[in-house]
């Protein structure tokens, strides 16, 4: 039997796992929901939920991967009691990986395209209405959007074709280190802008009134707490085996609770630094910091237009955004390829070619949903095919998948608490505390289930 690949270094494992978690949830969604729910007070609630929810689920996923030495294709089969059906979830989990890539490759393509346009100076001199028009025009070009989606898919599949150490690890490590360097440069530039101090105060000084009430005086505390809960949960890409695969590539020298804390800390630092880039800039140029998803593609190009050397800073910003998206795509592609190799015994080369074609075809509905198929509106006026794909992944597969990993690790009818704890605590470093067994077994599953139910309430009611 062919020896399983492994990371060449611990740093590789940490940066790639963080790269999988670090994506648009950190640098796109986190800043605008922080702006919407009052800045620093929201960040504190988010960090609380990250510790009590995100970390335990991450440790379970890492543990299943490392103990089984398999991807989601066979990890449950390797560990489950004979005759049980936990392995059925592997098909839903891998479907979540494909669904995520069906729209994530499109957004990553937008970011690459915006980098090119920003570097060329295409936004120079445009007012906010013109920038919005430019974005609408871009989405209206099916061939251009297809070309950049295909470019992202080809680049990332090529990286994965080089293998774990020579492709995935080497490229993701480089991109992650560059991403962190670019973020520091942009954050320093943003916080030194004239007028940026007000943005820093909004972001770093807790205002619990803003957490509890919106500008019209309506009570929004419950909504804000649910948003913090959801963000802390979804930011780590939990529940689809995308982190378990990297657990399967890592040795047993270090305990997994310690590794999970390091990955979550790096993920959170990137999200917080994204806020340091965005909020001072928004306040310096009198732009609303809660302008939703438009923040990245419409609001910020206007900010860079106003800034001295804005073309350079804007290009750097979209390089950083592209790296954040591409590290996630490469990580999820590696999970998809490993599934194919383990389930059907394919070579890496065959898995790359088959999945390259599959992802290109499966991504087309999202691309066409903004132009030729714009009439397909699954959730009513203004919704797109991307909204449907995102809903299936974010509101269904991620929470329910996390619930499966949790129950598998604590249930006597699954892998079981003692087996999970022994694997999680193998190696030096921070141990997963035995004292939280009641919380992880009985309370946390209900919290995850509540996120699932509240996601539906938020979407439809």
XYZ file of C-alpha atoms in Angstrom:
461
model
C 0.000 0.000 0.000
C 1.314 3.453 -0.952
C 2.603 5.440 2.029
C 0.320 8.309 2.998
C 1.642 11.783 2.288
C 2.384 14.077 5.222
C 3.351 17.705 5.812
C 7.043 18.574 5.764
C 6.668 20.851 8.789
C 4.310 21.828 11.584
C 4.216 25.375 10.170
C 2.873 23.922 6.929
C 0.011 22.214 8.771
C -0.862 25.356 10.754
C -0.722 27.737 7.763
C -2.676 25.421 5.445
C -5.346 24.658 8.049
C -5.611 28.386 8.746
C -5.640 29.052 4.988
C -8.626 26.729 4.638
C -10.429 28.603 7.416
C -9.274 32.062 6.292
C -11.438 33.131 3.407
C -14.209 35.481 2.472
C -15.895 34.882 5.840
C -12.993 36.672 7.524
C -12.186 39.479 5.161
C -15.586 40.159 3.616
C -18.370 39.056 5.962
C -16.665 39.749 9.305
C -15.994 43.486 8.716
C -19.467 44.293 7.429
C -21.395 42.438 10.141
C -19.084 44.008 12.736
C -19.999 47.376 11.243
C -23.675 46.487 11.244
C -23.755 45.399 14.907
C -21.774 48.149 16.532
C -18.055 47.407 16.266
C -15.965 46.267 19.247
C -18.854 45.033 21.414
C -19.809 42.613 18.639
C -16.175 41.452 18.327
C -16.134 40.495 22.023
C -19.300 38.396 21.665
C -17.854 36.789 18.521
C -14.621 35.827 20.337
C -16.607 34.266 23.190
C -18.531 32.027 20.781
C -15.340 31.161 18.890
C -13.880 29.702 22.105
C -16.963 27.862 23.379
C -18.232 26.592 19.993
C -15.729 26.759 17.159
C -12.729 25.279 18.967
C -14.395 22.075 20.295
C -15.832 21.233 16.862
C -12.456 21.897 15.198
C -10.736 19.512 17.630
C -13.271 16.755 16.840
C -12.683 17.152 13.103
C -8.877 17.158 13.437
C -9.107 14.087 15.704
C -11.234 12.053 13.285
C -8.771 12.860 10.489
C -5.610 12.041 12.443
C -6.938 8.838 14.053
C -8.283 7.435 10.768
C -5.454 8.681 8.502
C -8.196 9.100 5.902
C -10.211 11.847 4.228
C -13.953 12.143 4.695
C -14.269 9.343 2.105
C -13.262 6.614 4.584
C -12.584 8.283 7.968
C -15.934 7.363 9.529
C -15.686 3.801 8.201
C -12.236 3.420 9.776
C -13.441 4.468 13.248
C -17.148 3.638 13.538
C -18.483 0.536 15.351
C -19.173 -2.359 13.002
C -22.625 -2.188 11.443
C -23.216 1.519 12.161
C -24.044 4.018 9.425
C -21.969 7.109 10.300
C -20.115 6.732 6.996
C -23.266 7.687 5.099
C -22.467 11.294 5.991
C -19.340 11.150 3.818
C -21.496 11.639 0.695
C -23.239 14.701 2.150
C -19.916 16.122 3.365
C -18.222 15.783 -0.008
C -21.321 17.263 -1.692
C -20.774 20.279 0.595
C -17.220 20.612 -0.735
C -18.431 20.629 -4.336
C -21.286 23.044 -3.577
C -18.881 25.422 -1.834
C -16.590 25.400 -4.873
C -19.531 25.952 -7.233
C -19.777 29.574 -6.054
C -16.442 30.185 -4.316
C -14.503 29.832 -7.589
C -16.733 32.538 -9.099
C -16.095 34.996 -6.240
C -12.354 34.232 -6.328
C -12.509 35.028 -10.057
C -14.115 38.412 -9.308
C -11.280 39.197 -6.885
C -8.592 38.359 -9.445
C -10.413 40.449 -12.032
C -10.664 43.367 -9.595
C -6.936 43.121 -8.898
C -6.242 43.423 -12.654
C -8.648 46.356 -13.032
C -7.329 48.136 -9.938
C -3.702 47.702 -11.074
C -4.613 49.064 -14.535
C -6.309 52.109 -12.985
C -9.764 51.338 -14.406
C -11.501 52.777 -11.321
C -9.504 56.028 -11.200
C -11.785 59.055 -11.378
C -15.036 57.089 -11.108
C -17.666 58.146 -8.564
C -19.528 55.598 -6.463
C -22.381 55.263 -8.961
C -19.912 54.579 -11.757
C -18.078 51.934 -9.684
C -21.404 50.215 -8.951
C -22.198 50.343 -12.664
C -18.787 48.846 -13.458
C -19.461 45.910 -11.109
C -22.910 45.288 -12.645
C -21.393 45.431 -16.124
C -18.729 42.870 -15.190
C -21.311 40.415 -13.871
C -23.304 40.895 -17.063
C -20.438 39.446 -19.170
C -20.803 35.625 -19.043
C -17.608 34.972 -21.016
C -15.442 37.234 -18.864
C -16.811 35.741 -15.636
C -16.393 32.219 -17.024
C -12.792 32.964 -18.002
C -11.800 34.154 -14.516
C -13.689 31.322 -12.769
C -11.860 28.861 -15.064
C -8.531 30.585 -14.355
C -9.028 30.122 -10.595
C -10.022 26.463 -11.062
C -7.072 25.687 -13.370
C -4.522 27.435 -11.127
C -5.701 25.704 -7.962
C -6.035 22.255 -9.554
C -2.504 22.658 -10.974
C -1.190 23.393 -7.464
C -2.952 20.287 -6.117
C -1.615 18.159 -8.991
C 1.903 18.761 -7.667
C 1.114 16.752 -4.526
C 0.823 17.649 -0.860
C 4.342 18.891 -0.028
C 5.457 20.219 -3.432
C 2.124 21.757 -4.365
C -0.470 22.366 -1.654
C 1.927 22.972 1.243
C 4.577 24.977 -0.621
C 2.140 27.291 -2.451
C -0.263 27.804 0.471
C 2.602 28.576 2.868
C 3.947 31.184 0.441
C 0.528 32.744 -0.161
C -0.335 32.793 3.542
C 2.940 34.497 4.492
C 2.461 37.037 1.669
C -1.165 37.573 2.755
C -0.088 38.307 6.330
C 2.647 40.712 5.148
C 0.282 42.581 2.782
C -2.345 42.860 5.536
C 0.150 44.437 7.946
C 1.206 46.989 5.293
C -2.423 47.857 4.479
C -3.405 48.073 8.160
C -0.529 50.479 8.914
C -1.530 52.612 5.923
C -5.184 52.643 6.936
C -4.730 53.510 10.632
C -2.405 56.409 9.721
C -4.977 58.032 7.409
C -6.129 61.484 8.480
C -9.547 61.005 10.088
C -9.030 57.246 10.571
C -8.957 57.565 14.372
C -12.745 57.656 14.538
C -12.852 54.319 12.726
C -10.372 52.849 15.205
C -12.507 54.011 18.126
C -15.621 52.495 16.558
C -13.789 49.216 15.965
C -11.730 48.865 19.168
C -13.804 50.558 21.912
C -16.862 48.466 22.908
C -20.190 50.275 22.628
C -22.819 47.928 24.063
C -25.646 50.323 23.192
C -24.814 49.829 19.504
C -24.841 46.057 20.064
C -28.327 46.226 21.594
C -30.033 48.891 19.460
C -29.809 49.967 15.828
C -29.754 53.574 14.625
C -33.581 53.727 14.764
C -33.658 52.534 18.395
C -34.943 49.033 17.588
C -33.741 46.200 19.856
C -31.322 43.990 17.861
C -29.434 42.156 20.639
C -30.821 38.711 19.736
C -30.080 39.248 16.072
C -26.541 40.444 16.897
C -25.824 37.469 19.200
C -27.027 35.030 16.529
C -24.829 36.769 13.933
C -21.792 36.462 16.249
C -22.617 32.810 16.921
C -22.961 32.042 13.224
C -19.805 33.934 12.245
C -17.673 32.183 14.888
C -18.958 28.865 13.615
C -18.791 29.310 9.845
C -15.470 31.175 9.733
C -13.562 27.955 10.485
C -14.991 25.900 7.543
C -16.247 23.226 9.950
C -18.380 20.202 9.162
C -17.385 19.155 5.630
C -14.109 17.367 6.346
C -12.006 20.189 4.903
C -10.019 20.372 8.166
C -10.126 16.613 8.874
C -8.056 15.972 5.747
C -5.199 18.089 7.144
C -5.533 16.343 10.499
C -4.924 13.098 8.581
C -1.635 14.469 7.200
C -0.180 15.579 10.558
C 1.898 13.577 13.056
C 1.157 12.830 16.695
C 3.874 15.017 18.237
C 1.441 17.751 19.322
C -1.988 17.639 20.982
C -4.852 18.713 18.746
C -6.459 21.200 21.145
C -3.261 23.243 21.033
C -3.130 23.059 17.238
C -6.795 24.092 16.985
C -6.141 27.123 19.210
C -3.238 28.179 16.973
C -5.285 27.800 13.777
C -8.279 29.659 15.277
C -5.998 32.420 16.601
C -4.407 32.953 13.185
C -7.849 32.897 11.550
C -9.146 35.474 14.060
C -6.081 37.717 13.714
C -6.687 37.906 9.968
C -10.371 38.809 10.532
C -9.465 41.473 13.109
C -6.718 42.916 10.876
C -9.202 43.109 7.990
C -11.250 45.393 10.262
C -8.164 47.533 10.931
C -7.805 47.977 7.173
C -11.448 48.701 6.422
C -12.879 50.764 9.303
C -10.284 53.589 9.523
C -10.446 53.934 5.722
C -14.259 54.061 5.734
C -14.371 56.709 8.486
C -11.520 58.724 6.936
C -13.528 59.085 3.723
C -17.004 59.241 5.284
C -18.229 55.878 3.988
C -20.777 53.760 5.916
C -18.959 50.774 7.490
C -22.052 48.558 7.396
C -22.673 48.684 3.647
C -23.016 44.916 3.382
C -21.444 42.689 0.734
C -21.088 45.753 -1.516
C -18.321 46.866 0.873
C -15.616 44.993 -1.054
C -16.652 45.469 -4.675
C -18.267 48.918 -4.647
C -17.472 50.834 -1.439
C -13.741 50.139 -1.095
C -12.774 50.974 -4.703
C -14.267 54.426 -3.968
C -12.169 54.664 -0.800
C -8.997 53.805 -2.729
C -9.916 56.412 -5.352
C -9.795 59.091 -2.640
C -6.543 57.857 -1.109
C -3.074 59.086 -2.179
C -1.467 56.260 -4.220
C -4.876 54.594 -4.119
C -4.200 52.528 -7.232
C -1.297 50.781 -5.464
C -3.166 50.264 -2.169
C -6.244 49.019 -4.009
C -4.206 46.535 -6.046
C -2.520 45.277 -2.857
C -5.903 44.937 -1.166
C -7.273 42.746 -3.948
C -4.070 40.669 -3.992
C -4.673 39.989 -0.310
C -8.355 39.192 -0.941
C -7.395 36.863 -3.807
C -4.861 35.007 -1.663
C -7.459 34.565 1.101
C -9.892 33.035 -1.413
C -7.308 30.916 -3.278
C -5.916 29.291 -0.111
C -9.437 28.105 0.702
C -10.028 26.825 -2.837
C -6.740 24.861 -2.830
C -7.514 23.355 0.592
C -11.014 22.239 -0.430
C -9.750 20.922 -3.791
C -7.234 18.770 -1.880
C -10.115 17.284 0.133
C -12.096 16.581 -3.053
C -9.107 14.942 -4.754
C -8.283 12.810 -1.719
C -11.907 11.616 -1.605
C -11.651 10.429 -5.220
C -8.271 8.751 -4.647
C -9.387 6.887 -1.509
C -12.928 5.995 -2.595
C -12.129 4.704 -6.072
C -8.372 4.141 -5.998
C -7.653 6.789 -8.639
C -4.199 8.257 -9.168
C -3.773 11.923 -8.227
C -3.466 12.765 -11.926
C -6.783 11.106 -12.836
C -8.501 12.698 -9.830
C -7.261 16.128 -10.949
C -8.488 15.778 -14.529
C -11.928 14.359 -13.638
C -12.545 16.916 -10.892
C -11.223 19.793 -12.993
C -13.919 19.102 -15.584
C -16.541 18.480 -12.877
C -15.845 21.755 -11.016
C -15.780 23.787 -14.254
C -19.191 22.418 -15.268
C -20.723 22.618 -11.784
C -19.603 26.249 -11.383
C -21.377 27.429 -14.538
C -24.880 27.860 -13.009
C -23.461 30.385 -10.511
C -21.633 32.278 -13.279
C -24.707 32.340 -15.520
C -26.981 33.221 -12.595
C -25.791 36.837 -12.844
C -26.474 37.224 -16.580
C -28.050 34.646 -18.922
C -29.906 32.858 -16.090
C -30.615 35.961 -14.010
C -34.327 35.136 -14.224
C -33.755 32.118 -11.953
C -34.422 33.621 -8.500
C -34.762 30.785 -5.947
C -35.658 33.021 -2.992
C -37.685 35.624 -4.842
C -36.902 39.010 -6.344
C -33.213 39.891 -6.321
C -31.906 36.450 -5.272
C -29.474 34.438 -7.408
C -28.361 30.845 -7.947
C -25.336 31.704 -5.769
C -27.691 32.529 -2.877
C -29.240 29.053 -3.147
C -25.840 27.310 -3.236
C -24.554 29.383 -0.324
C -27.725 28.652 1.675
C -27.431 24.889 1.176
C -23.809 24.924 2.369
C -23.823 27.607 5.079
C -27.269 27.025 6.591
C -27.504 23.260 6.171
C -24.389 21.178 5.502
C -21.938 23.129 7.720
C -24.049 23.098 10.920
C -25.440 19.586 10.401
C -21.988 18.259 9.458
C -20.495 19.793 12.582
C -23.266 18.127 14.571
C -22.335 14.766 13.009
C -18.645 15.191 13.949
C -19.610 16.217 17.495
C -22.020 13.324 18.067
C -19.647 10.820 16.459
C -16.923 11.810 18.940
C -19.073 11.807 22.114
C -21.635 9.081 21.460
C -21.229 5.479 22.660
C -22.770 4.466 19.347
C -20.073 6.363 17.465
C -16.328 6.578 17.967
C -16.886 7.459 21.625
C -15.666 10.037 24.127
C -12.675 8.071 25.475
C -11.317 7.266 21.989
C -11.753 10.878 20.903
C -10.115 12.260 24.049
C -7.147 9.877 23.757
C -6.507 10.973 20.151
C -7.036 14.684 20.816
C -4.621 14.638 23.777
C -1.859 12.563 22.164
C 1.325 14.641 21.951
C 2.703 17.614 23.828
C 0.777 20.840 24.329
C -2.650 22.025 25.458
C -5.002 19.161 26.364
C -8.726 18.948 25.634
C -10.254 19.121 29.153
C -12.126 16.059 30.350
C -14.207 18.382 32.561
C -16.147 19.763 29.545
C -17.625 16.366 28.675
C -21.153 17.290 29.807
C -21.059 20.569 27.872
C -19.700 18.986 24.668
C -22.057 15.995 24.880
C -25.327 17.610 25.908
C -25.213 21.399 25.481
C -23.043 22.096 22.428
C -25.063 19.839 20.066
C -28.213 21.801 21.001
C -26.414 25.107 20.335
C -25.358 23.847 16.896
C -28.915 22.668 16.243
C -30.173 26.104 17.325
C -27.884 27.748 14.752
C -29.386 25.478 12.102
C -32.988 26.314 13.091
C -32.328 30.046 13.561
C -30.656 30.115 10.143
C -33.982 29.052 8.626
C -35.924 31.537 10.742
C -33.572 34.334 9.667
C -33.819 33.313 6.006
C -37.547 32.810 5.667
C -39.277 34.646 8.529
